[in-house]
mmCIF file of C-alpha atoms in Angstrom:
data_model
loop_
_atom_site.group_PDB
_atom_site.id
_atom_site.type_symbol
_atom_site.label_atom_id
_atom_site.label_comp_id
_atom_site.label_asym_id
_atom_site.label_seq_id
_atom_site.Cartn_x
_atom_site.Cartn_y
_atom_site.Cartn_z
ATOM 1 C CA MET A 1 0.000 0.000 0.000
ATOM 2 C CA LYS A 2 1.368 3.409 -0.969
ATOM 3 C CA SER A 3 1.729 5.912 1.851
ATOM 4 C CA ILE A 4 0.916 9.621 1.856
ATOM 5 C CA LEU A 5 2.334 12.189 4.282
ATOM 6 C CA LEU A 6 -0.312 14.917 4.546
ATOM 7 C CA VAL A 7 1.192 18.144 5.899
ATOM 8 C CA GLU A 8 -1.763 20.392 6.702
ATOM 9 C CA ASP A 9 -2.512 22.494 9.781
ATOM 10 C CA GLU A 10 -6.205 23.080 9.019
ATOM 11 C CA GLU A 11 -8.120 20.309 10.758
ATOM 12 C CA ALA A 12 -11.191 20.338 8.483
ATOM 13 C CA ILE A 13 -9.137 20.124 5.282
ATOM 14 C CA ALA A 14 -6.926 17.401 6.731
ATOM 15 C CA ARG A 15 -9.946 15.351 7.798
ATOM 16 C CA VAL A 16 -11.583 15.512 4.358
ATOM 17 C CA LEU A 17 -8.403 14.718 2.414
ATOM 18 C CA THR A 18 -7.537 11.847 4.750
ATOM 19 C CA ALA A 19 -10.967 10.293 4.193
ATOM 20 C CA TYR A 20 -10.738 10.563 0.390
ATOM 21 C CA LEU A 21 -7.157 9.266 0.234
ATOM 22 C CA ARG A 22 -7.913 6.290 2.453
ATOM 23 C CA LYS A 23 -10.981 5.499 0.362
ATOM 24 C CA ALA A 24 -8.657 5.479 -2.673
ATOM 25 C CA GLY A 25 -6.485 2.873 -0.970
ATOM 26 C CA PHE A 26 -3.673 4.995 0.469
ATOM 27 C CA GLN A 27 -2.178 4.838 3.931
ATOM 28 C CA VAL A 28 -2.207 8.384 5.348
ATOM 29 C CA THR A 29 -0.023 9.989 8.017
ATOM 30 C CA ARG A 30 -0.858 13.556 8.987
ATOM 31 C CA ALA A 31 1.502 16.233 10.324
ATOM 32 C CA ALA A 32 0.108 19.579 11.488
ATOM 33 C CA ASP A 33 3.358 21.586 11.370
ATOM 34 C CA GLY A 34 6.643 21.626 9.485
ATOM 35 C CA GLN A 35 8.826 20.194 12.245
ATOM 36 C CA ALA A 36 6.479 17.243 12.817
ATOM 37 C CA ALA A 37 6.389 16.657 9.060
ATOM 38 C CA LEU A 38 10.179 16.576 8.819
ATOM 39 C CA GLU A 39 10.391 14.108 11.693
ATOM 40 C CA ALA A 40 7.685 11.908 10.143
ATOM 41 C CA PHE A 41 9.473 11.967 6.788
ATOM 42 C CA GLU A 42 12.812 10.981 8.303
ATOM 43 C CA THR A 43 11.244 8.224 10.423
ATOM 44 C CA SER A 44 9.267 6.612 7.615
ATOM 45 C CA PRO A 45 9.711 8.063 4.095
ATOM 46 C CA PRO A 46 6.311 8.123 2.335
ATOM 47 C CA SER A 47 5.432 7.410 -1.287
ATOM 48 C CA LEU A 48 4.272 11.024 -1.731
ATOM 49 C CA ILE A 49 3.887 14.230 0.298
ATOM 50 C CA LEU A 50 0.926 16.628 0.162
ATOM 51 C CA LEU A 51 2.411 19.856 1.460
ATOM 52 C CA ASP A 52 0.751 23.077 2.608
ATOM 53 C CA ILE A 53 2.867 26.257 2.518
ATOM 54 C CA MET A 54 1.667 28.282 5.519
ATOM 55 C CA LEU A 55 2.679 26.020 8.390
ATOM 56 C CA PRO A 56 3.822 26.569 11.993
ATOM 57 C CA ASN A 57 7.534 26.128 12.862
ATOM 58 C CA ILE A 58 8.853 25.403 9.356
ATOM 59 C CA ASP A 59 6.916 26.734 6.371
ATOM 60 C CA GLY A 60 6.225 24.686 3.255
ATOM 61 C CA PHE A 61 8.900 26.282 1.080
ATOM 62 C CA GLU A 62 11.621 25.657 3.662
ATOM 63 C CA LEU A 63 10.372 22.108 4.227
ATOM 64 C CA LEU A 64 10.429 21.510 0.462
ATOM 65 C CA HIS A 65 14.053 22.684 0.388
ATOM 66 C CA LEU A 66 15.062 20.467 3.329
ATOM 67 C CA ILE A 67 13.459 17.383 1.794
ATOM 68 C CA ARG A 68 14.888 18.044 -1.660
ATOM 69 C CA GLU A 69 18.395 18.149 -0.176
ATOM 70 C CA LYS A 70 18.081 14.448 0.602
ATOM 71 C CA SER A 71 15.227 12.941 -1.401
ATOM 72 C CA ARG A 72 13.230 13.018 -4.639
ATOM 73 C CA CYS A 73 10.062 11.841 -2.895
ATOM 74 C CA PRO A 74 7.134 13.204 -4.977
ATOM 75 C CA ILE A 75 5.652 16.382 -3.488
ATOM 76 C CA ILE A 76 2.382 18.108 -4.367
ATOM 77 C CA MET A 77 1.913 21.542 -2.825
ATOM 78 C CA LEU A 78 -1.593 22.458 -1.598
ATOM 79 C CA THR A 79 -1.959 26.102 -0.670
ATOM 80 C CA ALA A 80 -4.127 29.207 -0.639
ATOM 81 C CA ARG A 81 -1.166 31.143 -2.054
ATOM 82 C CA ASP A 82 -1.943 30.878 -5.766
ATOM 83 C CA GLY A 83 0.078 33.798 -7.140
ATOM 84 C CA ILE A 84 2.372 33.075 -10.058
ATOM 85 C CA LYS A 85 5.477 33.871 -7.955
ATOM 86 C CA ASP A 86 4.448 31.286 -5.366
ATOM 87 C CA ARG A 87 3.712 28.698 -8.046
ATOM 88 C CA LEU A 88 7.083 29.267 -9.675
ATOM 89 C CA ALA A 89 8.848 29.161 -6.306
ATOM 90 C CA GLY A 90 7.241 25.813 -5.536
ATOM 91 C CA LEU A 91 7.885 24.240 -8.928
ATOM 92 C CA ASP A 92 11.399 25.663 -9.218
ATOM 93 C CA GLY A 93 12.089 24.401 -5.703
ATOM 94 C CA GLY A 94 11.353 20.848 -6.754
ATOM 95 C CA ALA A 95 7.608 20.347 -6.248
ATOM 96 C CA ASP A 96 6.056 17.869 -8.684
ATOM 97 C CA ASP A 97 2.697 19.648 -8.787
ATOM 98 C CA TYR A 98 0.977 22.686 -7.264
ATOM 99 C CA MET A 99 -2.719 23.002 -6.378
ATOM 100 C CA SER A 100 -4.503 26.072 -5.078
ATOM 101 C CA LYS A 101 -7.165 26.149 -2.369
ATOM 102 C CA PRO A 102 -10.064 25.715 -2.494
ATOM 103 C CA PHE A 103 -9.777 22.425 -4.358
ATOM 104 C CA VAL A 104 -11.971 19.419 -5.050
ATOM 105 C CA PRO A 105 -10.818 16.361 -3.051
ATOM 106 C CA GLU A 106 -11.415 14.059 -6.031
ATOM 107 C CA GLU A 107 -8.981 16.143 -8.086
ATOM 108 C CA VAL A 108 -6.348 15.917 -5.343
ATOM 109 C CA VAL A 109 -6.646 12.133 -5.425
ATOM 110 C CA ALA A 110 -6.407 12.171 -9.235
ATOM 111 C CA ARG A 111 -3.267 14.352 -9.090
ATOM 112 C CA VAL A 112 -1.732 11.961 -6.541
ATOM 113 C CA HIS A 113 -2.357 9.006 -8.854
ATOM 114 C CA ALA A 114 -0.933 10.944 -11.814
ATOM 115 C CA VAL A 115 2.284 11.897 -10.015
ATOM 116 C CA LEU A 116 2.774 8.368 -8.684
ATOM 117 C CA ARG A 117 2.462 6.967 -12.210
ATOM 118 C CA ARG A 118 5.575 8.869 -13.260
ATOM 119 C CA PRO A 119 8.861 6.914 -13.247
ATOM 120 C CA SER A 120 10.201 6.813 -9.696
ATOM 121 C CA TYR A 121 13.860 6.750 -10.703
ATOM 122 C CA TRP A 122 15.934 9.696 -11.872
ATOM 123 C CA SER A 123 19.547 10.647 -12.535
ATOM 124 C CA ASP A 124 21.115 13.764 -11.087
ATOM 125 C CA GLY A 125 23.795 14.226 -13.743
ATOM 126 C CA SER A 126 26.707 13.214 -11.517
ATOM 127 C CA GLY A 127 26.821 9.479 -12.147
ATOM 128 C CA LYS A 128 24.155 8.754 -9.545
ATOM 129 C CA ARG A 129 20.697 7.282 -9.962
ATOM 130 C CA HIS A 130 17.892 7.513 -7.424
ATOM 131 C CA PHE A 131 15.202 4.864 -6.986
ATOM 132 C CA GLY A 132 13.073 6.419 -4.258
ATOM 133 C CA SER A 133 15.125 6.077 -1.065
ATOM 134 C CA LEU A 134 17.776 3.956 -2.826
ATOM 135 C CA LEU A 135 20.755 5.866 -4.236
ATOM 136 C CA VAL A 136 23.177 4.111 -6.583
ATOM 137 C CA ASP A 137 26.492 5.896 -7.198
ATOM 138 C CA PHE A 138 27.938 4.240 -10.307
ATOM 139 C CA ALA A 139 31.242 6.138 -10.356
ATOM 140 C CA ALA A 140 32.135 5.555 -6.699
ATOM 141 C CA ARG A 141 30.497 2.089 -6.548
ATOM 142 C CA HIS A 142 28.524 2.987 -3.435
ATOM 143 C CA VAL A 143 24.890 2.325 -2.586
ATOM 144 C CA PHE A 144 22.837 4.146 0.041
ATOM 145 C CA LEU A 145 19.403 3.271 1.414
ATOM 146 C CA ASN A 146 17.682 6.004 3.434
ATOM 147 C CA HIS A 147 21.072 7.802 3.536
ATOM 148 C CA ALA A 148 22.847 4.812 5.146
ATOM 149 C CA GLU A 149 25.479 3.006 3.100
ATOM 150 C CA VAL A 150 24.593 -0.562 2.111
ATOM 151 C CA ASN A 151 27.377 -3.083 2.663
ATOM 152 C CA LEU A 152 27.730 -5.213 -0.483
ATOM 153 C CA SER A 153 30.446 -7.558 -1.678
ATOM 154 C CA PRO A 154 32.222 -6.545 -4.914
ATOM 155 C CA ARG A 155 30.227 -9.189 -6.801
ATOM 156 C CA GLU A 156 26.881 -8.102 -5.344
ATOM 157 C CA MET A 157 27.754 -4.493 -6.127
ATOM 158 C CA SER A 158 28.525 -5.392 -9.733
ATOM 159 C CA VAL A 159 25.207 -7.229 -10.076
ATOM 160 C CA LEU A 160 23.277 -4.277 -8.646
ATOM 161 C CA LEU A 161 25.071 -1.760 -10.871
ATOM 162 C CA PHE A 162 24.369 -3.901 -13.926
ATOM 163 C CA LEU A 163 20.652 -4.107 -13.103
ATOM 164 C CA ALA A 164 20.409 -0.451 -12.037
ATOM 165 C CA GLU A 165 21.786 0.643 -15.405
ATOM 166 C CA ARG A 166 18.760 -1.074 -16.974
ATOM 167 C CA PRO A 167 15.747 -0.409 -14.702
ATOM 168 C CA ASN A 168 12.665 -2.447 -15.587
ATOM 169 C CA GLN A 169 14.588 -4.377 -18.257
ATOM 170 C CA ILE A 170 14.921 -8.148 -17.977
ATOM 171 C CA CYS A 171 18.548 -9.280 -17.819
ATOM 172 C CA THR A 172 19.231 -12.928 -18.542
ATOM 173 C CA ARG A 173 21.502 -15.163 -16.511
ATOM 174 C CA GLU A 174 23.837 -15.325 -19.507
ATOM 175 C CA GLN A 175 24.100 -11.527 -19.648
ATOM 176 C CA LEU A 176 24.986 -11.323 -15.966
ATOM 177 C CA ILE A 177 27.571 -14.079 -16.282
ATOM 178 C CA GLU A 178 29.156 -12.422 -19.299
ATOM 179 C CA ARG A 179 29.229 -8.893 -17.843
ATOM 180 C CA VAL A 180 29.750 -9.548 -14.120
ATOM 181 C CA TRP A 181 31.487 -12.893 -13.741
ATOM 182 C CA GLU A 182 33.363 -12.824 -17.050
ATOM 183 C CA MET A 183 36.182 -15.429 -16.917
ATOM 184 C CA ASP A 184 35.730 -16.093 -13.185
ATOM 185 C CA TYR A 185 32.476 -17.984 -13.573
ATOM 186 C CA GLU A 186 32.835 -21.555 -12.333
ATOM 187 C CA GLY A 187 29.745 -22.896 -14.047
ATOM 188 C CA SER A 188 27.556 -23.296 -10.951
ATOM 189 C CA ASP A 189 23.876 -22.690 -11.655
ATOM 190 C CA ARG A 190 23.557 -21.397 -8.112
ATOM 191 C CA ALA A 191 26.192 -18.632 -8.304
ATOM 192 C CA VAL A 192 23.909 -16.017 -9.846
ATOM 193 C CA ASP A 193 20.916 -17.008 -7.717
ATOM 194 C CA LEU A 194 23.014 -16.769 -4.551
ATOM 195 C CA SER A 195 24.224 -13.261 -5.410
ATOM 196 C CA ILE A 196 20.650 -12.152 -6.140
ATOM 197 C CA LYS A 197 19.485 -13.647 -2.832
ATOM 198 C CA ARG A 198 22.197 -11.827 -0.867
ATOM 199 C CA LEU A 199 21.435 -8.609 -2.719
ATOM 200 C CA ARG A 200 17.761 -8.847 -1.756
ATOM 201 C CA GLN A 201 18.729 -9.429 1.875
ATOM 202 C CA ALA A 202 20.953 -6.346 1.838
ATOM 203 C CA LEU A 203 18.049 -4.290 0.428
ATOM 204 C CA GLN A 204 15.326 -5.809 2.602
ATOM 205 C CA HIS A 205 14.335 -2.382 3.987
ATOM 206 C CA TRP A 206 13.872 -0.860 0.530
ATOM 207 C CA PRO A 207 10.109 -0.069 0.357
ATOM 208 C CA ALA A 208 8.333 -2.446 -2.007
ATOM 209 C CA ASP A 209 6.396 0.411 -3.610
ATOM 210 C CA GLU A 210 9.694 2.013 -4.693
ATOM 211 C CA GLY A 211 11.256 -1.033 -6.300
ATOM 212 C CA GLU A 212 12.627 -4.534 -5.883
ATOM 213 C CA ILE A 213 14.997 -7.084 -7.379
ATOM 214 C CA ARG A 214 12.836 -9.600 -9.203
ATOM 215 C CA THR A 215 13.530 -13.095 -10.468
ATOM 216 C CA LEU A 216 11.515 -14.078 -13.520
ATOM 217 C CA ARG A 217 11.798 -17.832 -13.430
ATOM 218 C CA GLY A 218 13.294 -19.271 -16.586
ATOM 219 C CA ILE A 219 13.828 -15.780 -18.043
ATOM 220 C CA GLY A 220 16.170 -13.686 -15.939
ATOM 221 C CA TYR A 221 16.359 -10.874 -13.390
ATOM 222 C CA GLN A 222 15.132 -7.310 -13.162
ATOM 223 C CA LEU A 223 15.485 -4.217 -11.009
ATOM 224 C CA TRP A 224 11.837 -3.259 -11.091
ATOM 225 C CA THR A 225 10.634 0.225 -10.222
ATOM 226 C CA GLU A 226 7.401 2.000 -11.020
#
């Protein structure tokens, strides 16, 4: 189930949006101020954030900046400030969408679905690729999950890099053997499966709605992400 962090200090609006989002099948966590929202985000990163601008403690623009320093979690801004300068500030700051109050709850749900249908992985131009909370640094051969480095063996790292270069593509066993094992492959049918198994264990806390390492029996392997 995809999770939504609703950052809204107006109780009536929060109650209505929570009801509509839950009816649409989302898990909803609500934060009534910017500091609580930041703590909720860091404790359990959501699939998407609905973010008001005028908030106590930390306003929406500052919260957007703080989150964008560490994550590409989708963010839709919901606010009564509908001037063009505010819209541009939100979108230029990294918001994925911007909706003005008053709004129709059904449209908010539709916008959430639309944003979540976009590819969840992106490259930042520095040899790094983000898959939700998973960061793969191809140049440095490092992997981070929720900002903590993932400890992988050289072989497991090579397998992950190979798959991460081809998100959602099916890679055959033969391709992995040729590109990762090369001349070191000893011919064991279990060698590739064992590396995939260990890789999954290392990434066991990667949220399933962000991606996963899949085995397609008789076909190959895939780093799947929406």
